[in-house]
JSON list of C-alpha atoms in Angstrom, two decimals:
[
{"chain": "A", "resi": 1, "resn": "GLY", "atom": "CA", "xyz": [14.51, 87.57, 249.89]},
{"chain": "A", "resi": 2, "resn": "ASP", "atom": "CA", "xyz": [12.24, 87.86, 246.90]},
{"chain": "A", "resi": 3, "resn": "SER", "atom": "CA", "xyz": [12.97, 85.54, 243.99]},
{"chain": "A", "resi": 4, "resn": "VAL", "atom": "CA", "xyz": [11.55, 83.95, 240.87]},
{"chain": "A", "resi": 5, "resn": "THR", "atom": "CA", "xyz": [12.17, 80.38, 239.73]},
{"chain": "A", "resi": 6, "resn": "GLN", "atom": "CA", "xyz": [11.47, 79.65, 236.13]},
{"chain": "A", "resi": 7, "resn": "MET", "atom": "CA", "xyz": [11.35, 76.46, 234.12]},
{"chain": "A", "resi": 8, "resn": "GLU", "atom": "CA", "xyz": [14.65, 75.77, 232.41]},
{"chain": "A", "resi": 9, "resn": "GLY", "atom": "CA", "xyz": [14.82, 75.52, 228.67]},
{"chain": "A", "resi": 10, "resn": "PRO", "atom": "CA", "xyz": [15.30, 75.32, 225.90]},
{"chain": "A", "resi": 11, "resn": "VAL", "atom": "CA", "xyz": [11.85, 74.24, 224.82]},
{"chain": "A", "resi": 12, "resn": "THR", "atom": "CA", "xyz": [11.19, 73.05, 221.28]},
{"chain": "A", "resi": 13, "resn": "LEU", "atom": "CA", "xyz": [7.62, 72.54, 220.08]},
{"chain": "A", "resi": 14, "resn": "SER", "atom": "CA", "xyz": [5.88, 71.86, 216.81]},
{"chain": "A", "resi": 15, "resn": "GLU", "atom": "CA", "xyz": [3.52, 74.49, 215.45]},
{"chain": "A", "resi": 16, "resn": "GLU", "atom": "CA", "xyz": [0.03, 74.30, 217.02]},
{"chain": "A", "resi": 17, "resn": "ALA", "atom": "CA", "xyz": [1.31, 72.46, 220.11]},
{"chain": "A", "resi": 18, "resn": "PHE", "atom": "CA", "xyz": [0.28, 73.48, 223.64]},
{"chain": "A", "resi": 19, "resn": "LEU", "atom": "CA", "xyz": [2.79, 75.52, 225.63]},
{"chain": "A", "resi": 20, "resn": "THR", "atom": "CA", "xyz": [3.34, 75.73, 229.38]},
{"chain": "A", "resi": 21, "resn": "ILE", "atom": "CA", "xyz": [6.27, 77.54, 230.96]},
{"chain": "A", "resi": 22, "resn": "ASN", "atom": "CA", "xyz": [6.35, 77.20, 234.74]},
{"chain": "A", "resi": 23, "resn": "CYS", "atom": "CA", "xyz": [7.10, 80.09, 237.06]},
{"chain": "A", "resi": 24, "resn": "THR", "atom": "CA", "xyz": [7.02, 80.13, 240.86]},
{"chain": "A", "resi": 25, "resn": "TYR", "atom": "CA", "xyz": [7.91, 82.97, 243.16]},
{"chain": "A", "resi": 26, "resn": "THR", "atom": "CA", "xyz": [8.90, 83.83, 246.70]},
{"chain": "A", "resi": 27, "resn": "ALA", "atom": "CA", "xyz": [7.89, 87.25, 247.95]},
{"chain": "A", "resi": 28, "resn": "THR", "atom": "CA", "xyz": [6.78, 89.17, 250.98]},
{"chain": "A", "resi": 29, "resn": "GLY", "atom": "CA", "xyz": [3.63, 91.19, 250.68]},
{"chain": "A", "resi": 30, "resn": "TYR", "atom": "CA", "xyz": [1.48, 91.22, 247.57]},
{"chain": "A", "resi": 31, "resn": "PRO", "atom": "CA", "xyz": [3.59, 91.57, 244.46]},
{"chain": "A", "resi": 32, "resn": "SER", "atom": "CA", "xyz": [2.45, 92.02, 240.89]},
{"chain": "A", "resi": 33, "resn": "LEU", "atom": "CA", "xyz": [3.61, 89.39, 238.42]},
{"chain": "A", "resi": 34, "resn": "PHE", "atom": "CA", "xyz": [4.74, 89.86, 234.85]},
{"chain": "A", "resi": 35, "resn": "TRP", "atom": "CA", "xyz": [5.72, 87.87, 231.78]},
{"chain": "A", "resi": 36, "resn": "TYR", "atom": "CA", "xyz": [8.11, 89.52, 229.34]},
{"chain": "A", "resi": 37, "resn": "VAL", "atom": "CA", "xyz": [9.13, 88.29, 225.88]},
{"chain": "A", "resi": 38, "resn": "GLN", "atom": "CA", "xyz": [12.46, 88.90, 224.15]},
{"chain": "A", "resi": 39, "resn": "TYR", "atom": "CA", "xyz": [12.67, 88.41, 220.40]},
{"chain": "A", "resi": 40, "resn": "PRO", "atom": "CA", "xyz": [16.12, 87.91, 218.84]},
{"chain": "A", "resi": 41, "resn": "GLY", "atom": "CA", "xyz": [18.25, 91.05, 218.90]},
{"chain": "A", "resi": 42, "resn": "GLU", "atom": "CA", "xyz": [15.70, 93.06, 220.85]},
{"chain": "A", "resi": 43, "resn": "GLY", "atom": "CA", "xyz": [15.02, 94.17, 224.39]},
{"chain": "A", "resi": 44, "resn": "LEU", "atom": "CA", "xyz": [12.36, 92.68, 226.60]},
{"chain": "A", "resi": 45, "resn": "GLN", "atom": "CA", "xyz": [8.78, 93.75, 226.15]},
{"chain": "A", "resi": 46, "resn": "LEU", "atom": "CA", "xyz": [5.76, 93.20, 228.36]},
{"chain": "A", "resi": 47, "resn": "LEU", "atom": "CA", "xyz": [3.63, 90.24, 227.35]},
{"chain": "A", "resi": 48, "resn": "LEU", "atom": "CA", "xyz": [1.10, 90.22, 230.18]},
{"chain": "A", "resi": 49, "resn": "LYS", "atom": "CA", "xyz": [0.71, 90.98, 233.86]},
{"chain": "A", "resi": 50, "resn": "ALA", "atom": "CA", "xyz": [-1.47, 90.28, 236.91]},
{"chain": "A", "resi": 51, "resn": "THR", "atom": "CA", "xyz": [-1.64, 92.55, 239.93]},
{"chain": "A", "resi": 52, "resn": "LYS", "atom": "CA", "xyz": [-3.50, 90.46, 242.52]},
{"chain": "A", "resi": 53, "resn": "ALA", "atom": "CA", "xyz": [-4.35, 86.90, 243.43]},
{"chain": "A", "resi": 54, "resn": "ASP", "atom": "CA", "xyz": [-6.62, 85.04, 241.00]},
{"chain": "A", "resi": 55, "resn": "ASP", "atom": "CA", "xyz": [-6.14, 87.68, 238.29]},
{"chain": "A", "resi": 56, "resn": "LYS", "atom": "CA", "xyz": [-5.59, 86.29, 234.81]},
{"chain": "A", "resi": 57, "resn": "GLY", "atom": "CA", "xyz": [-3.36, 88.20, 232.44]},
{"chain": "A", "resi": 58, "resn": "SER", "atom": "CA", "xyz": [-3.73, 87.59, 228.71]},
{"chain": "A", "resi": 59, "resn": "ASN", "atom": "CA", "xyz": [-2.29, 88.86, 225.45]},
{"chain": "A", "resi": 60, "resn": "LYS", "atom": "CA", "xyz": [-1.68, 87.49, 221.94]},
{"chain": "A", "resi": 61, "resn": "GLY", "atom": "CA", "xyz": [-3.22, 84.13, 222.93]},
{"chain": "A", "resi": 62, "resn": "PHE", "atom": "CA", "xyz": [-0.97, 83.75, 225.98]},
{"chain": "A", "resi": 63, "resn": "GLU", "atom": "CA", "xyz": [-2.47, 83.48, 229.46]},
{"chain": "A", "resi": 64, "resn": "ALA", "atom": "CA", "xyz": [-1.19, 83.28, 233.04]},
{"chain": "A", "resi": 65, "resn": "THR", "atom": "CA", "xyz": [-3.13, 83.15, 236.32]},
{"chain": "A", "resi": 66, "resn": "TYR", "atom": "CA", "xyz": [-1.78, 84.55, 239.59]},
{"chain": "A", "resi": 67, "resn": "ARG", "atom": "CA", "xyz": [-2.09, 81.68, 242.09]},
{"chain": "A", "resi": 68, "resn": "LYS", "atom": "CA", "xyz": [-1.25, 82.80, 245.60]},
{"chain": "A", "resi": 69, "resn": "GLU", "atom": "CA", "xyz": [-1.90, 79.38, 247.15]},
{"chain": "A", "resi": 70, "resn": "THR", "atom": "CA", "xyz": [0.76, 77.75, 244.97]},
{"chain": "A", "resi": 71, "resn": "THR", "atom": "CA", "xyz": [2.86, 80.95, 244.50]},
{"chain": "A", "resi": 72, "resn": "SER", "atom": "CA", "xyz": [2.80, 80.36, 240.76]},
{"chain": "A", "resi": 73, "resn": "PHE", "atom": "CA", "xyz": [2.26, 82.28, 237.52]},
{"chain": "A", "resi": 74, "resn": "HIS", "atom": "CA", "xyz": [2.58, 79.70, 234.74]},
{"chain": "A", "resi": 75, "resn": "LEU", "atom": "CA", "xyz": [2.46, 80.90, 231.13]},
{"chain": "A", "resi": 76, "resn": "GLU", "atom": "CA", "xyz": [0.23, 78.98, 228.70]},
{"chain": "A", "resi": 77, "resn": "LYS", "atom": "CA", "xyz": [-0.76, 79.12, 225.06]},
{"chain": "A", "resi": 78, "resn": "GLY", "atom": "CA", "xyz": [-3.09, 76.70, 223.39]},
{"chain": "A", "resi": 79, "resn": "SER", "atom": "CA", "xyz": [-1.54, 76.69, 219.92]},
{"chain": "A", "resi": 80, "resn": "VAL", "atom": "CA", "xyz": [1.94, 78.10, 219.36]},
{"chain": "A", "resi": 81, "resn": "GLN", "atom": "CA", "xyz": [3.16, 79.59, 216.09]},
{"chain": "A", "resi": 82, "resn": "VAL", "atom": "CA", "xyz": [6.62, 79.91, 214.58]},
{"chain": "A", "resi": 83, "resn": "SER", "atom": "CA", "xyz": [6.46, 83.64, 215.35]},
{"chain": "A", "resi": 84, "resn": "ASP", "atom": "CA", "xyz": [6.27, 82.83, 219.10]},
{"chain": "A", "resi": 85, "resn": "SER", "atom": "CA", "xyz": [9.91, 81.68, 219.04]},
{"chain": "A", "resi": 86, "resn": "ALA", "atom": "CA", "xyz": [11.59, 83.89, 221.63]},
{"chain": "A", "resi": 87, "resn": "VAL", "atom": "CA", "xyz": [12.89, 83.94, 225.20]},
{"chain": "A", "resi": 88, "resn": "TYR", "atom": "CA", "xyz": [10.26, 84.33, 227.93]},
{"chain": "A", "resi": 89, "resn": "PHE", "atom": "CA", "xyz": [10.96, 85.84, 231.34]},
{"chain": "A", "resi": 90, "resn": "CYS", "atom": "CA", "xyz": [8.83, 85.71, 234.46]},
{"chain": "A", "resi": 91, "resn": "ALA", "atom": "CA", "xyz": [9.25, 88.72, 236.75]},
{"chain": "A", "resi": 92, "resn": "LEU", "atom": "CA", "xyz": [8.15, 90.02, 240.13]},
{"chain": "A", "resi": 93, "resn": "SER", "atom": "CA", "xyz": [7.33, 93.63, 240.96]},
{"chain": "A", "resi": 94, "resn": "GLY", "atom": "CA", "xyz": [9.45, 95.70, 243.35]},
{"chain": "A", "resi": 95, "resn": "GLN", "atom": "CA", "xyz": [12.96, 95.80, 242.01]},
{"chain": "A", "resi": 96, "resn": "PHE", "atom": "CA", "xyz": [11.86, 93.44, 239.29]},
{"chain": "A", "resi": 97, "resn": "TYR", "atom": "CA", "xyz": [13.34, 90.11, 240.10]},
{"chain": "A", "resi": 98, "resn": "PHE", "atom": "CA", "xyz": [13.57, 88.18, 236.86]},
{"chain": "A", "resi": 99, "resn": "GLY", "atom": "CA", "xyz": [13.64, 84.48, 236.17]},
{"chain": "A", "resi": 100, "resn": "THR", "atom": "CA", "xyz": [16.53, 83.13, 234.13]},
{"chain": "A", "resi": 101, "resn": "GLY", "atom": "CA", "xyz": [14.44, 83.02, 230.95]},
{"chain": "A", "resi": 102, "resn": "THR", "atom": "CA", "xyz": [13.08, 80.12, 228.91]},
{"chain": "A", "resi": 103, "resn": "SER", "atom": "CA", "xyz": [14.02, 79.87, 225.25]},
{"chain": "A", "resi": 104, "resn": "LEU", "atom": "CA", "xyz": [11.18, 78.64, 223.04]},
{"chain": "A", "resi": 105, "resn": "THR", "atom": "CA", "xyz": [11.66, 77.43, 219.48]},
{"chain": "A", "resi": 106, "resn": "VAL", "atom": "CA", "xyz": [8.60, 76.53, 217.42]},
{"chain": "A", "resi": 107, "resn": "ILE", "atom": "CA", "xyz": [9.22, 74.42, 214.33]},
{"chain": "A", "resi": 108, "resn": "PRO", "atom": "CA", "xyz": [6.83, 74.28, 211.36]},
{"chain": "B", "resi": 1, "resn": "ASN", "atom": "CA", "xyz": [7.76, 107.58, 219.59]},
{"chain": "B", "resi": 2, "resn": "ALA", "atom": "CA", "xyz": [11.33, 106.54, 220.49]},
{"chain": "B", "resi": 3, "resn": "GLY", "atom": "CA", "xyz": [10.80, 105.05, 223.98]},
{"chain": "B", "resi": 4, "resn": "VAL", "atom": "CA", "xyz": [14.14, 103.95, 225.47]},
{"chain": "B", "resi": 5, "resn": "THR", "atom": "CA", "xyz": [17.18, 104.50, 223.25]},
{"chain": "B", "resi": 6, "resn": "GLN", "atom": "CA", "xyz": [20.54, 102.89, 223.94]},
{"chain": "B", "resi": 7, "resn": "THR", "atom": "CA", "xyz": [23.83, 103.60, 222.22]},
{"chain": "B", "resi": 8, "resn": "PRO", "atom": "CA", "xyz": [26.02, 102.06, 220.99]},
{"chain": "B", "resi": 9, "resn": "LYS", "atom": "CA", "xyz": [24.52, 98.75, 219.86]},
{"chain": "B", "resi": 10, "resn": "PHE", "atom": "CA", "xyz": [27.88, 97.00, 219.87]},
{"chain": "B", "resi": 11, "resn": "GLN", "atom": "CA", "xyz": [31.20, 97.79, 221.52]},
{"chain": "B", "resi": 12, "resn": "VAL", "atom": "CA", "xyz": [34.55, 96.04, 221.85]},
{"chain": "B", "resi": 13, "resn": "LEU", "atom": "CA", "xyz": [36.95, 97.20, 224.57]},
{"chain": "B", "resi": 14, "resn": "LYS", "atom": "CA", "xyz": [40.36, 96.15, 225.73]},
{"chain": "B", "resi": 15, "resn": "THR", "atom": "CA", "xyz": [40.90, 95.29, 229.37]},
{"chain": "B", "resi": 16, "resn": "GLY", "atom": "CA", "xyz": [41.44, 98.45, 231.38]},
{"chain": "B", "resi": 17, "resn": "GLN", "atom": "CA", "xyz": [39.68, 100.82, 228.99]},
{"chain": "B", "resi": 18, "resn": "SER", "atom": "CA", "xyz": [36.77, 102.93, 230.14]},
{"chain": "B", "resi": 19, "resn": "MET", "atom": "CA", "xyz": [33.59, 103.82, 228.34]},
{"chain": "B", "resi": 20, "resn": "THR", "atom": "CA", "xyz": [30.06, 105.11, 228.82]},
{"chain": "B", "resi": 21, "resn": "LEU", "atom": "CA", "xyz": [26.91, 103.36, 227.68]},
{"chain": "B", "resi": 22, "resn": "GLN", "atom": "CA", "xyz": [24.22, 105.89, 226.89]},
{"chain": "B", "resi": 23, "resn": "CYS", "atom": "CA", "xyz": [20.53, 105.57, 227.71]},
{"chain": "B", "resi": 24, "resn": "ALA", "atom": "CA", "xyz": [17.79, 108.10, 227.05]},
{"chain": "B", "resi": 25, "resn": "GLN", "atom": "CA", "xyz": [14.02, 107.91, 227.41]},
{"chain": "B", "resi": 26, "resn": "ASP", "atom": "CA", "xyz": [11.36, 110.30, 226.17]},
{"chain": "B", "resi": 27, "resn": "MET", "atom": "CA", "xyz": [8.42, 109.11, 228.27]},
{"chain": "B", "resi": 28, "resn": "ASN", "atom": "CA", "xyz": [9.12, 111.32, 231.31]},
{"chain": "B", "resi": 29, "resn": "HIS", "atom": "CA", "xyz": [9.65, 108.24, 233.46]},
{"chain": "B", "resi": 30, "resn": "GLU", "atom": "CA", "xyz": [11.04, 108.81, 236.93]},
{"chain": "B", "resi": 31, "resn": "TYR", "atom": "CA", "xyz": [12.46, 105.31, 237.32]},
{"chain": "B", "resi": 32, "resn": "MET", "atom": "CA", "xyz": [15.41, 104.13, 235.23]},
{"chain": "B", "resi": 33, "resn": "SER", "atom": "CA", "xyz": [17.69, 101.15, 235.62]},
{"chain": "B", "resi": 34, "resn": "TRP", "atom": "CA", "xyz": [20.52, 99.15, 234.09]},
{"chain": "B", "resi": 35, "resn": "TYR", "atom": "CA", "xyz": [20.61, 95.37, 233.80]},
{"chain": "B", "resi": 36, "resn": "ARG", "atom": "CA", "xyz": [23.13, 92.94, 232.43]},
{"chain": "B", "resi": 37, "resn": "GLN", "atom": "CA", "xyz": [22.05, 89.74, 230.72]},
{"chain": "B", "resi": 38, "resn": "ASP", "atom": "CA", "xyz": [24.30, 86.72, 230.81]},
{"chain": "B", "resi": 39, "resn": "PRO", "atom": "CA", "xyz": [23.57, 83.17, 229.60]},
{"chain": "B", "resi": 40, "resn": "GLY", "atom": "CA", "xyz": [21.91, 81.09, 232.31]},
{"chain": "B", "resi": 41, "resn": "MET", "atom": "CA", "xyz": [21.77, 84.06, 234.71]},
{"chain": "B", "resi": 42, "resn": "GLY", "atom": "CA", "xyz": [18.78, 85.99, 233.44]},
{"chain": "B", "resi": 43, "resn": "LEU", "atom": "CA", "xyz": [18.79, 89.72, 234.06]},
{"chain": "B", "resi": 44, "resn": "ARG", "atom": "CA", "xyz": [20.68, 91.17, 236.99]},
{"chain": "B", "resi": 45, "resn": "LEU", "atom": "CA", "xyz": [20.15, 94.71, 238.24]},
{"chain": "B", "resi": 46, "resn": "ILE", "atom": "CA", "xyz": [23.30, 96.88, 238.23]},
{"chain": "B", "resi": 47, "resn": "HIS", "atom": "CA", "xyz": [22.10, 100.35, 239.30]},
{"chain": "B", "resi": 48, "resn": "TYR", "atom": "CA", "xyz": [18.83, 102.19, 239.38]},
{"chain": "B", "resi": 49, "resn": "SER", "atom": "CA", "xyz": [17.43, 105.68, 239.86]},
{"chain": "B", "resi": 50, "resn": "VAL", "atom": "CA", "xyz": [14.05, 106.91, 241.09]},
{"chain": "B", "resi": 51, "resn": "GLY", "atom": "CA", "xyz": [14.55, 110.46, 239.85]},
{"chain": "B", "resi": 52, "resn": "ALA", "atom": "CA", "xyz": [17.06, 113.11, 238.84]},
{"chain": "B", "resi": 53, "resn": "GLY", "atom": "CA", "xyz": [19.89, 113.34, 241.34]},
{"chain": "B", "resi": 54, "resn": "ILE", "atom": "CA", "xyz": [19.06, 109.98, 242.99]},
{"chain": "B", "resi": 55, "resn": "THR", "atom": "CA", "xyz": [20.86, 106.71, 242.26]},
{"chain": "B", "resi": 56, "resn": "ASP", "atom": "CA", "xyz": [21.29, 103.46, 244.12]},
{"chain": "B", "resi": 57, "resn": "GLN", "atom": "CA", "xyz": [23.02, 100.11, 243.74]},
{"chain": "B", "resi": 58, "resn": "GLY", "atom": "CA", "xyz": [21.42, 96.94, 242.53]},
{"chain": "B", "resi": 59, "resn": "GLU", "atom": "CA", "xyz": [22.57, 93.36, 242.76]},
{"chain": "B", "resi": 60, "resn": "VAL", "atom": "CA", "xyz": [25.86, 93.66, 240.80]},
{"chain": "B", "resi": 61, "resn": "PRO", "atom": "CA", "xyz": [27.15, 97.26, 241.01]},
{"chain": "B", "resi": 62, "resn": "ASN", "atom": "CA", "xyz": [30.90, 96.68, 241.27]},
{"chain": "B", "resi": 63, "resn": "GLY", "atom": "CA", "xyz": [32.89, 98.14, 238.38]},
{"chain": "B", "resi": 64, "resn": "TYR", "atom": "CA", "xyz": [30.07, 100.43, 237.23]},
{"chain": "B", "resi": 65, "resn": "ASN", "atom": "CA", "xyz": [29.09, 104.02, 237.98]},
{"chain": "B", "resi": 66, "resn": "VAL", "atom": "CA", "xyz": [25.93, 105.91, 237.13]},
{"chain": "B", "resi": 67, "resn": "SER", "atom": "CA", "xyz": [24.60, 109.43, 237.41]},
{"chain": "B", "resi": 68, "resn": "ARG", "atom": "CA", "xyz": [21.19, 110.99, 236.79]},
{"chain": "B", "resi": 69, "resn": "SER", "atom": "CA", "xyz": [21.48, 114.69, 236.06]},
{"chain": "B", "resi": 70, "resn": "THR", "atom": "CA", "xyz": [18.24, 114.83, 234.03]},
{"chain": "B", "resi": 71, "resn": "THR", "atom": "CA", "xyz": [15.02, 112.82, 233.97]},
{"chain": "B", "resi": 72, "resn": "GLU", "atom": "CA", "xyz": [15.74, 111.69, 230.40]},
{"chain": "B", "resi": 73, "resn": "ASP", "atom": "CA", "xyz": [19.31, 110.37, 230.63]},
{"chain": "B", "resi": 74, "resn": "PHE", "atom": "CA", "xyz": [20.91, 107.62, 232.69]},
{"chain": "B", "resi": 75, "resn": "PRO", "atom": "CA", "xyz": [24.44, 106.77, 231.46]},
{"chain": "B", "resi": 76, "resn": "LEU", "atom": "CA", "xyz": [26.35, 103.74, 232.71]},
{"chain": "B", "resi": 77, "resn": "ARG", "atom": "CA", "xyz": [30.13, 104.10, 233.07]},
{"chain": "B", "resi": 78, "resn": "LEU", "atom": "CA", "xyz": [32.62, 101.27, 233.07]},
{"chain": "B", "resi": 79, "resn": "LEU", "atom": "CA", "xyz": [35.65, 102.59, 234.89]},
{"chain": "B", "resi": 80, "resn": "SER", "atom": "CA", "xyz": [38.22, 99.94, 233.94]},
{"chain": "B", "resi": 81, "resn": "ALA", "atom": "CA", "xyz": [36.76, 97.22, 231.74]},
{"chain": "B", "resi": 82, "resn": "ALA", "atom": "CA", "xyz": [37.36, 93.57, 232.63]},
{"chain": "B", "resi": 83, "resn": "PRO", "atom": "CA", "xyz": [36.55, 90.41, 230.62]},
{"chain": "B", "resi": 84, "resn": "SER", "atom": "CA", "xyz": [33.93, 89.54, 233.27]},
{"chain": "B", "resi": 85, "resn": "GLN", "atom": "CA", "xyz": [31.96, 92.58, 232.08]},
{"chain": "B", "resi": 86, "resn": "THR", "atom": "CA", "xyz": [31.42, 91.01, 228.67]},
{"chain": "B", "resi": 87, "resn": "SER", "atom": "CA", "xyz": [27.63, 90.93, 228.50]},
{"chain": "B", "resi": 88, "resn": "VAL", "atom": "CA", "xyz": [24.53, 92.43, 226.97]},
{"chain": "B", "resi": 89, "resn": "TYR", "atom": "CA", "xyz": [23.42, 95.56, 228.80]},
{"chain": "B", "resi": 90, "resn": "PHE", "atom": "CA", "xyz": [19.84, 96.76, 228.93]},
{"chain": "B", "resi": 91, "resn": "CYS", "atom": "CA", "xyz": [18.49, 100.07, 230.09]},
{"chain": "B", "resi": 92, "resn": "ALA", "atom": "CA", "xyz": [14.89, 100.17, 231.29]},
{"chain": "B", "resi": 93, "resn": "SER", "atom": "CA", "xyz": [12.46, 102.78, 232.57]},
{"chain": "B", "resi": 94, "resn": "SER", "atom": "CA", "xyz": [9.11, 102.84, 234.27]},
{"chain": "B", "resi": 95, "resn": "TYR", "atom": "CA", "xyz": [6.40, 105.33, 235.11]},
{"chain": "B", "resi": 96, "resn": "ASP", "atom": "CA", "xyz": [5.97, 103.82, 238.57]},
{"chain": "B", "resi": 97, "resn": "LYS", "atom": "CA", "xyz": [8.85, 104.58, 240.96]},
{"chain": "B", "resi": 98, "resn": "VAL", "atom": "CA", "xyz": [7.98, 101.68, 243.24]},
{"chain": "B", "resi": 99, "resn": "LEU", "atom": "CA", "xyz": [7.44, 99.33, 240.29]},
{"chain": "B", "resi": 100, "resn": "LYS", "atom": "CA", "xyz": [4.28, 97.88, 241.74]},
{"chain": "B", "resi": 101, "resn": "ASN", "atom": "CA", "xyz": [1.99, 97.69, 238.73]},
{"chain": "B", "resi": 102, "resn": "SER", "atom": "CA", "xyz": [3.66, 99.48, 235.83]},
{"chain": "B", "resi": 103, "resn": "PRO", "atom": "CA", "xyz": [5.90, 97.44, 233.55]},
{"chain": "B", "resi": 104, "resn": "LEU", "atom": "CA", "xyz": [9.48, 98.22, 232.59]},
{"chain": "B", "resi": 105, "resn": "HIS", "atom": "CA", "xyz": [10.18, 99.60, 229.10]},
{"chain": "B", "resi": 106, "resn": "PHE", "atom": "CA", "xyz": [13.44, 98.28, 227.71]},
{"chain": "B", "resi": 107, "resn": "GLY", "atom": "CA", "xyz": [15.93, 99.54, 225.18]},
{"chain": "B", "resi": 108, "resn": "ASN", "atom": "CA", "xyz": [17.31, 97.19, 222.54]},
{"chain": "B", "resi": 109, "resn": "GLY", "atom": "CA", "xyz": [20.54, 96.58, 224.39]},
{"chain": "B", "resi": 110, "resn": "THR", "atom": "CA", "xyz": [24.28, 97.13, 224.02]},
{"chain": "B", "resi": 111, "resn": "ARG", "atom": "CA", "xyz": [26.42, 94.07, 223.35]},
{"chain": "B", "resi": 112, "resn": "LEU", "atom": "CA", "xyz": [29.81, 94.64, 225.01]},
{"chain": "B", "resi": 113, "resn": "THR", "atom": "CA", "xyz": [32.86, 92.47, 224.53]},
{"chain": "B", "resi": 114, "resn": "VAL", "atom": "CA", "xyz": [35.97, 93.01, 226.65]},
{"chain": "B", "resi": 115, "resn": "THR", "atom": "CA", "xyz": [39.13, 91.35, 225.36]}
]
């Protein structure tokens, strides 16, 4: 069946460091792919999405490219800030299969 | 602009008690769903609905009931609470019934502890 495998955390980075969170998927058909972010005490909110192969989603300095050949949708940011500390979830369209989440802490 | 509203924010139950978690959305979304979030398990789908009068089971439906009498409301009922139901519960809605391109909109969650 459909599934999402996400890089395990937690991840701790210094401010201005480069971030990569890996996400790979298994799906039939042509799913859309999503990254959600969850700040402490809140629900998930959409960070970015891509609806077809080779699409790049971007928002707030974060980017992810839909790679059908490697079934991946890795999240990247060139320079993280303390305010980026949160839990990040990769998700697949359909019934929304979610990854297990990756906790990111950015230290000043 | 309320979005998805969940109540209560926190709840403590004793084993065997029943309760209803409330969820309401004001975006006229057809699709609504309930997830539970547990450490190391991510989000798991409990029940979902693609419109008023229509509900279906997700990945972990046992011990939970839902109904959808209106487009706006989608309550989740715990029939006889068990410690294994200690979790954070999220309600979510979406414009797109087949969830192809539209994202989910989440409430802020209900933290439930069963003792």
